[in-house]
C-alpha cells in the first residue's frame, strides 16, 4: 500500500539537524518513506491523508525503561532512595506475576504510543510478555532480561537470569519483521559479579547482540565500586569485555573524563534520563561534555516509579532547560541536538539505522504534532516549539513502519479498555 | 444558581496539606463552595454535573508572568542572555502596539485557562488591555504596570510609567467583583533609581496596594547591585520602604540568608519560576530553605519568551523534581507542599484569601483533571499523581467563581478562533 501524508509541516533530516518544510508531502510505500517534498509527487498513492496544521517528526525513541513498573507509579514518593528501593519497590516487585507484568507493559505502551514513542528499549523480568505485546501492537522494542547475581557462589551456568536472557534471544530476536529485537543486559556493577559478567559479555559478542547496562547512576554506586575494585563502573565493564559489543549505558551521572574516553573508544551510547536523575536525587549527567566529545547521547524515561511518566516529550523538554540552569549558560544543548538525541541517536543505540529520521529510504516511523494549539503559536521556530513548548498530549498520530498505531486519541492496535481493565486487576492483586 | 459536582475525587484543604475524598460531592452556591462530602447533600441544587473519573483541585495560581510575550515565543532560543534580551526581545517589544498586547494577552489566556490557571499575576505595559480581557472572560488577574527609569534626571512626577501605574489602579482595582486587582510593580533594582522607588513604594502603602518586583534573578544582577550600593537587591528594596506593602518577589535565585531574613520579617512572598530559571541559565533558587524558614513560596511561569509555556502544571512538575537533583536528596519538597505553593500560597500572595483551597466558604475556583488517562493509573497516591504525573492537557474543566471558563477542550467565555486570528495579525505586523 502506498499512502501520502499531505499539507503538513515536516522536520526533514539533514546531515546536521533538521530542515523545516511547510505545507509539504510525505509519501510512504509499505513501511518505507519514498517521497518528501513541497511539491505534490507525480506518482499515484492508494490513500491520501490531509494533515494540515500538523508537524511531522521522526518517532521518538525511549532508550531506557522498566515499563511494567507503571504498576508502581507514585508508590513511596519522596522517600530516601534506599528505603524507596528496598522497602517499597522490591517487595512489590517480588509479588509481580508474568500476567501482572504483561498488563503493566501494555499500560505502559498506551502511554508511550500516545506521547509519540515509536520504539523503546526495556529492561525487566518476564520480557517475553513485552515481546508478545510488541508483536501484537506493532511498536518497535529492544527488550532485555537484565542479569543480576546476588550469590557469589553461583556459577555462570547456574544463573537463571542468564539462561532466561539467552532463551529470550533465541525465541524473539528479530521477531515481527525485526520490530522486536532482543538485547543483552547486565543490571549494574553493584548487582553482579565478574565471573558472571565476563562470560555473559562474551556470549553477547559471539551472538552479535547489543548490551545495556546501568553505569554510575548515583555517587554511592560510583564511589563504592572504586573502593571495591579500585576502578570505576565504566572501567570495570570495559575490562570485562562488556563494551566489546555495541553497548548502551544508562544514566552515567558520575562518569569521569577517563570513563567518557573509554565509552568513546568503544562507541558506547549514553542514555540520559533527566527526570529520573532529578526525582531520585541522583544528580546532573555531564551531557554537554559528552556531546562535545562526540558520544552518542540518547534519552530515556527510566521506569514510571522514578519519573513518574513514560512521556519522552517531557524528557526532551527537561533536558532542554536543565543543563542551562546547572551550567548557568543558556546557550548549551541546542534544540536540534536535543531532537537528534530523542530520535536519530536513539535509533543508532538500538541498532536500527533504518529509522530515527525523516528521509527517503528510512522506515516510516513518524509522529504528528497538532500545531494549532494556543501554546504552539506563533510558529516562528518549529524546532524551538517542539523542544520547549510541545507536550506529549500534542501528539495526534503515531505511525510505525507505515502503520498508524494511534490517531486523535484512539489506539488502533491496542484495546485500551481491556488493558485498563487488566491493569486494574493486577493492581488489585498487588495491593489488595 | 446552585450547582452540584458529583462522583468526583476531591483534594480537600486541611490545615496542613490535603485530604483525598473518593466519589465525593462538591456543592456551589453562586460563586462559593457550600458543601464538600462523600454523602449526597440533602439540599436541592439547580444543576448537577457528573464528574466520574475526575479529580477536583483548587485552581492553579500563576504568580509571575508577562503574558503578552507569548507573541515572542521561541524567538532567540539558546542565545546568550544579554543578546537574547537586548537584540531580540527589546527591539520586538518596542514595536508592540496596545492592540498587539491585547491579542497576545488573549492568546496567553487560552493557554493558561486550558492548563488549569484560575488566577494569574502579570507585569507588562498597556495592562488596561489585560484588565479588559480579564473582565470579559472571567479569569482572576492581579495586573501591574512595572515602573522603570533609565534617566537619572527624570523626576518621580515625570515618570510616565508611575503615572500609568497609578491611573491603572484608579481605573481597574477591584473591577469585575474583585476578580481584577491592580498591583504596584517595580521592575527591578537594575532598571530603576532610589528617587523613584521610594515615593512609589510610599504611594503603594498609602493606597493599600500590593507590590511585585524582580529580585536577584541572576548572579550578575545580584553582584552588580552589591557593587553599586554596597547592599543586595533585597536590602535595597527593604531600605526604600518597598516591603512596607505586601510584596511578591519574583525569582530570588541568589538571595542570601540575610535577604531571606528580611523577606520573612516583612512577609514578602517569593515566586519560584523553575523553567525560566533553568532555560535562561539563571540557577537554582533555595526553595527548600525558604520553605523551612516559613516564607510564603509560590509558583510562576514567567513570560513565554523564557519558558516557553504558560502551563503551571509543568512548573509544578519541574519544581517537584529539580531540587531533589540539585540537593541530591529525593526527600525534599513533598507533593503536598508543591500543590500548596501552586494554590493556597499563590492566593495569599495575590491578597485573595477567599480562594486557593477547596473548602466550604471559599470561592469556587476549581479545576478538574481527567484521571482515566493511562499515565494517571494506578491511582495509589492522588497527590503524587498530580505533582509528578499529571499534564496540563489533563485539565478538563476550569471554573472561576462558580463559572466554567473551559470544559473538555472548549472555551466557554473566550472566542478561541477570533483570538488566534488576532494573534496571527499581530504576528504578521511584528515580524512581517
XYZ file of C-alpha atoms in Angstrom, chain B residues 124-424:
301
model
C 3.523 44.277 31.442
C 2.854 47.506 29.643
C -0.595 48.542 28.368
C -2.093 46.435 31.181
C -5.534 48.014 30.755
C -5.880 45.626 27.803
C -5.317 42.655 30.105
C -7.825 44.145 32.552
C -10.459 44.380 29.824
C -9.707 40.823 28.704
C -9.983 39.506 32.262
C -13.271 41.306 32.819
C -14.583 39.828 29.584
C -13.538 36.218 30.161
C -13.927 35.812 33.928
C -10.394 34.823 34.968
C -8.887 36.406 38.098
C -5.924 38.659 37.467
C -3.531 40.762 39.547
C -2.222 43.167 36.932
C 0.556 45.701 37.135
C 2.359 48.293 35.056
C 6.010 47.831 36.010
C 7.885 51.006 36.864
C 11.304 51.528 35.338
C 13.526 54.557 34.969
C 16.504 54.789 32.658
C 17.248 58.516 33.048
C 18.564 59.595 36.425
C 17.480 63.202 35.806
C 13.840 62.227 35.408
C 11.763 63.072 38.490
C 9.167 60.852 40.117
C 6.443 63.175 38.860
C 7.785 62.992 35.296
C 7.995 59.188 35.079
C 5.204 58.138 32.737
C 5.275 54.555 33.965
C 4.467 55.705 37.502
C 1.596 57.748 36.124
C 0.265 54.805 34.141
C 0.557 52.543 37.173
C -1.393 54.913 39.404
C -4.003 55.530 36.718
C -4.433 51.793 36.223
C -5.014 51.386 39.953
C -7.688 54.072 39.905
C -9.363 52.659 36.818
C -9.422 48.947 37.461
C -8.581 47.984 41.054
C -11.393 45.744 42.300
C -13.154 45.547 38.935
C -15.346 42.594 37.976
C -16.441 41.921 41.564
C -12.804 41.951 42.647
C -11.638 39.408 40.090
C -9.381 42.141 38.685
C -6.917 43.608 41.149
C -4.253 46.142 40.307
C -0.866 45.688 41.907
C 2.080 48.037 42.038
C 5.291 46.877 40.424
C 8.903 47.973 40.243
C 10.585 46.026 37.506
C 13.898 45.577 39.309
C 16.696 47.359 41.113
C 18.857 47.484 37.983
C 16.141 49.211 35.937
C 15.203 51.904 38.461
C 16.550 54.565 40.849
C 16.034 55.261 44.530
C 14.324 58.599 43.913
C 11.595 56.757 42.017
C 11.346 53.651 44.167
C 10.967 55.477 47.486
C 7.932 57.667 46.644
C 6.323 54.948 44.530
C 6.634 52.482 47.410
C 5.123 55.107 49.738
C 2.219 55.623 47.327
C 1.612 51.867 47.254
C 1.486 51.778 51.040
C -0.778 54.792 51.244
C -3.229 53.357 48.737
C -3.224 49.919 50.380
C -1.754 48.290 47.296
C 0.355 45.188 46.820
C 3.789 45.260 45.200
C 5.624 42.952 42.810
C 9.348 43.123 41.994
C 12.102 41.025 40.431
C 14.861 40.227 42.933
C 18.242 38.528 42.380
C 17.208 36.627 39.270
C 20.781 36.421 38.001
C 24.142 36.430 39.702
C 25.139 39.439 37.604
C 22.151 41.453 38.830
C 22.798 40.491 42.431
C 26.543 41.130 42.363
C 26.333 44.424 40.463
C 23.817 45.757 42.988
C 26.163 44.898 45.852
C 28.984 46.625 43.980
C 26.899 49.725 43.228
C 25.085 50.207 46.527
C 27.020 48.049 48.994
C 23.842 46.078 49.590
C 21.839 43.297 47.978
C 18.693 43.968 45.894
C 16.517 42.679 48.752
C 18.164 45.071 51.250
C 17.934 47.912 48.718
C 14.162 47.486 48.366
C 13.803 46.962 52.127
C 15.596 50.220 52.855
C 13.455 52.116 50.339
C 10.205 51.016 52.017
C 9.058 48.780 49.186
C 8.394 45.869 51.534
C 6.165 48.027 53.761
C 3.344 46.919 51.469
C 2.550 43.206 50.932
C 5.169 42.293 48.340
C 5.826 39.479 45.879
C 9.449 38.921 44.875
C 9.988 37.006 41.662
C 12.935 34.594 41.225
C 15.127 35.170 44.335
C 17.708 32.787 42.892
C 20.704 34.414 44.561
C 19.193 35.720 47.804
C 21.423 35.401 50.855
C 20.480 34.179 54.323
C 20.226 37.824 55.382
C 17.980 38.569 52.412
C 15.676 35.705 53.350
C 15.503 37.024 56.915
C 14.415 40.418 55.550
C 11.783 38.818 53.325
C 10.500 36.820 56.263
C 10.421 39.847 58.561
C 8.304 41.746 56.047
C 6.125 38.815 54.993
C 7.347 39.078 51.410
C 6.128 36.201 49.208
C 8.602 34.536 46.851
C 7.724 33.417 43.336
C 9.664 30.409 42.065
C 9.910 30.222 38.267
C 11.753 26.961 37.740
C 11.591 26.635 33.955
C 12.607 30.214 33.313
C 15.459 29.998 35.809
C 16.686 26.850 34.071
C 16.158 27.908 30.472
C 17.825 31.308 30.864
C 20.684 29.714 32.770
C 19.987 31.737 35.927
C 20.311 28.970 38.509
C 18.588 27.220 41.417
C 16.611 29.261 43.931
C 16.986 27.951 47.506
C 13.348 26.895 47.699
C 13.658 24.226 50.369
C 15.499 26.675 52.616
C 12.813 29.295 52.070
C 10.069 26.818 52.960
C 11.991 25.733 56.054
C 12.215 29.372 57.129
C 8.455 29.741 56.708
C 8.462 32.034 53.686
C 5.342 32.030 51.510
C 6.700 30.416 48.317
C 4.559 30.363 45.177
C 4.972 29.315 41.541
C 5.103 31.235 38.282
C 5.771 30.592 34.626
C 7.456 33.912 33.835
C 6.917 35.027 30.224
C 6.597 32.583 27.338
C 9.749 34.014 25.784
C 11.795 32.391 28.536
C 9.807 29.284 29.379
C 8.341 28.731 26.656
C 4.906 27.885 28.085
C 2.351 29.328 30.483
C 1.476 25.908 31.821
C 1.626 25.877 35.615
C 1.280 22.075 35.719
C 4.686 21.979 34.072
C 6.178 24.303 36.725
C 4.664 22.160 39.457
C 6.291 19.094 37.954
C 9.645 20.737 37.396
C 9.752 22.205 40.908
C 8.895 18.744 42.233
C 11.941 17.030 40.728
C 14.520 19.801 40.223
C 15.528 20.481 43.793
C 15.899 16.768 44.565
C 18.506 16.600 41.846
C 20.280 19.790 42.857
C 20.495 18.807 46.513
C 20.955 15.102 45.707
C 18.124 14.346 48.101
C 14.845 12.758 46.969
C 13.030 13.619 50.187
C 12.712 17.383 49.849
C 9.743 19.357 48.523
C 6.900 16.951 49.281
C 3.922 16.747 46.859
C 1.523 18.461 49.273
C 3.963 21.360 49.744
C 4.214 21.790 45.996
C 0.488 21.811 45.382
C 0.111 24.286 48.246
C 2.669 26.536 46.552
C 0.638 26.400 43.316
C -2.684 27.172 45.022
C -3.077 28.432 48.598
C 0.269 30.230 48.756
C -0.495 31.917 45.455
C -3.836 33.102 46.777
C -2.078 34.587 49.788
C 0.414 36.386 47.539
C -2.399 37.864 45.494
C -4.341 39.054 48.528
C -7.119 36.610 47.720
C -7.550 34.806 50.998
C -11.001 33.682 49.851
C -9.588 31.231 47.309
C -6.722 28.758 46.765
C -8.296 25.818 48.588
C -11.300 23.549 48.284
C -13.270 24.153 51.462
C -16.727 25.369 52.330
C -16.886 29.149 52.239
C -14.077 29.595 49.701
C -14.721 30.837 46.179
C -15.460 28.105 43.646
C -12.143 28.390 41.775
C -11.805 24.754 40.779
C -10.155 22.623 38.145
C -10.863 19.015 37.211
C -8.261 16.520 35.968
C -9.209 13.532 33.831
C -7.842 10.644 35.888
C -8.846 7.977 33.374
C -5.764 8.559 31.209
C -3.264 5.677 31.119
C -0.486 7.839 32.578
C -2.606 8.531 35.683
C -3.074 4.883 36.521
C -2.920 3.320 39.083
C -4.242 5.907 41.495
C -2.408 4.792 44.624
C -1.434 8.303 45.720
C -3.514 11.105 44.149
C -1.152 13.795 45.383
C 1.845 12.110 43.738
C -0.127 11.712 40.527
C -0.994 15.410 40.440
C 2.536 16.572 41.099
C 4.664 14.036 39.225
C 2.434 12.569 36.503
C -0.409 14.886 35.509
C -0.065 17.141 32.484
C -1.649 20.486 31.672
C -3.611 18.689 28.970
C -5.305 16.541 31.620
C -7.293 19.586 32.772
C -10.861 19.077 31.536
C -12.613 21.822 33.483
C -11.542 25.256 34.693
C -14.032 27.129 36.870
C -13.707 30.617 38.382
C -16.235 31.947 40.910
C -18.531 29.063 40.040
C -18.488 29.836 36.310
C -16.968 27.332 33.890
C -14.441 29.019 31.582
C -13.169 25.863 29.896
C -14.521 22.347 29.580
C -13.385 19.334 27.546
C -11.347 21.387 25.116
C -13.907 24.172 24.639
C -13.532 27.756 25.848
C -16.898 28.988 27.078
C -16.059 32.664 27.662
C -13.367 33.239 25.038
C -13.642 33.062 21.254
C -10.569 30.939 20.527
C -10.871 31.262 16.754
C -11.048 35.046 16.899
C -8.145 35.190 19.341
C -5.935 33.029 17.128
C -6.913 35.186 14.158
C -5.985 38.379 16.030
C -2.752 36.850 17.282
C -1.851 35.958 13.703
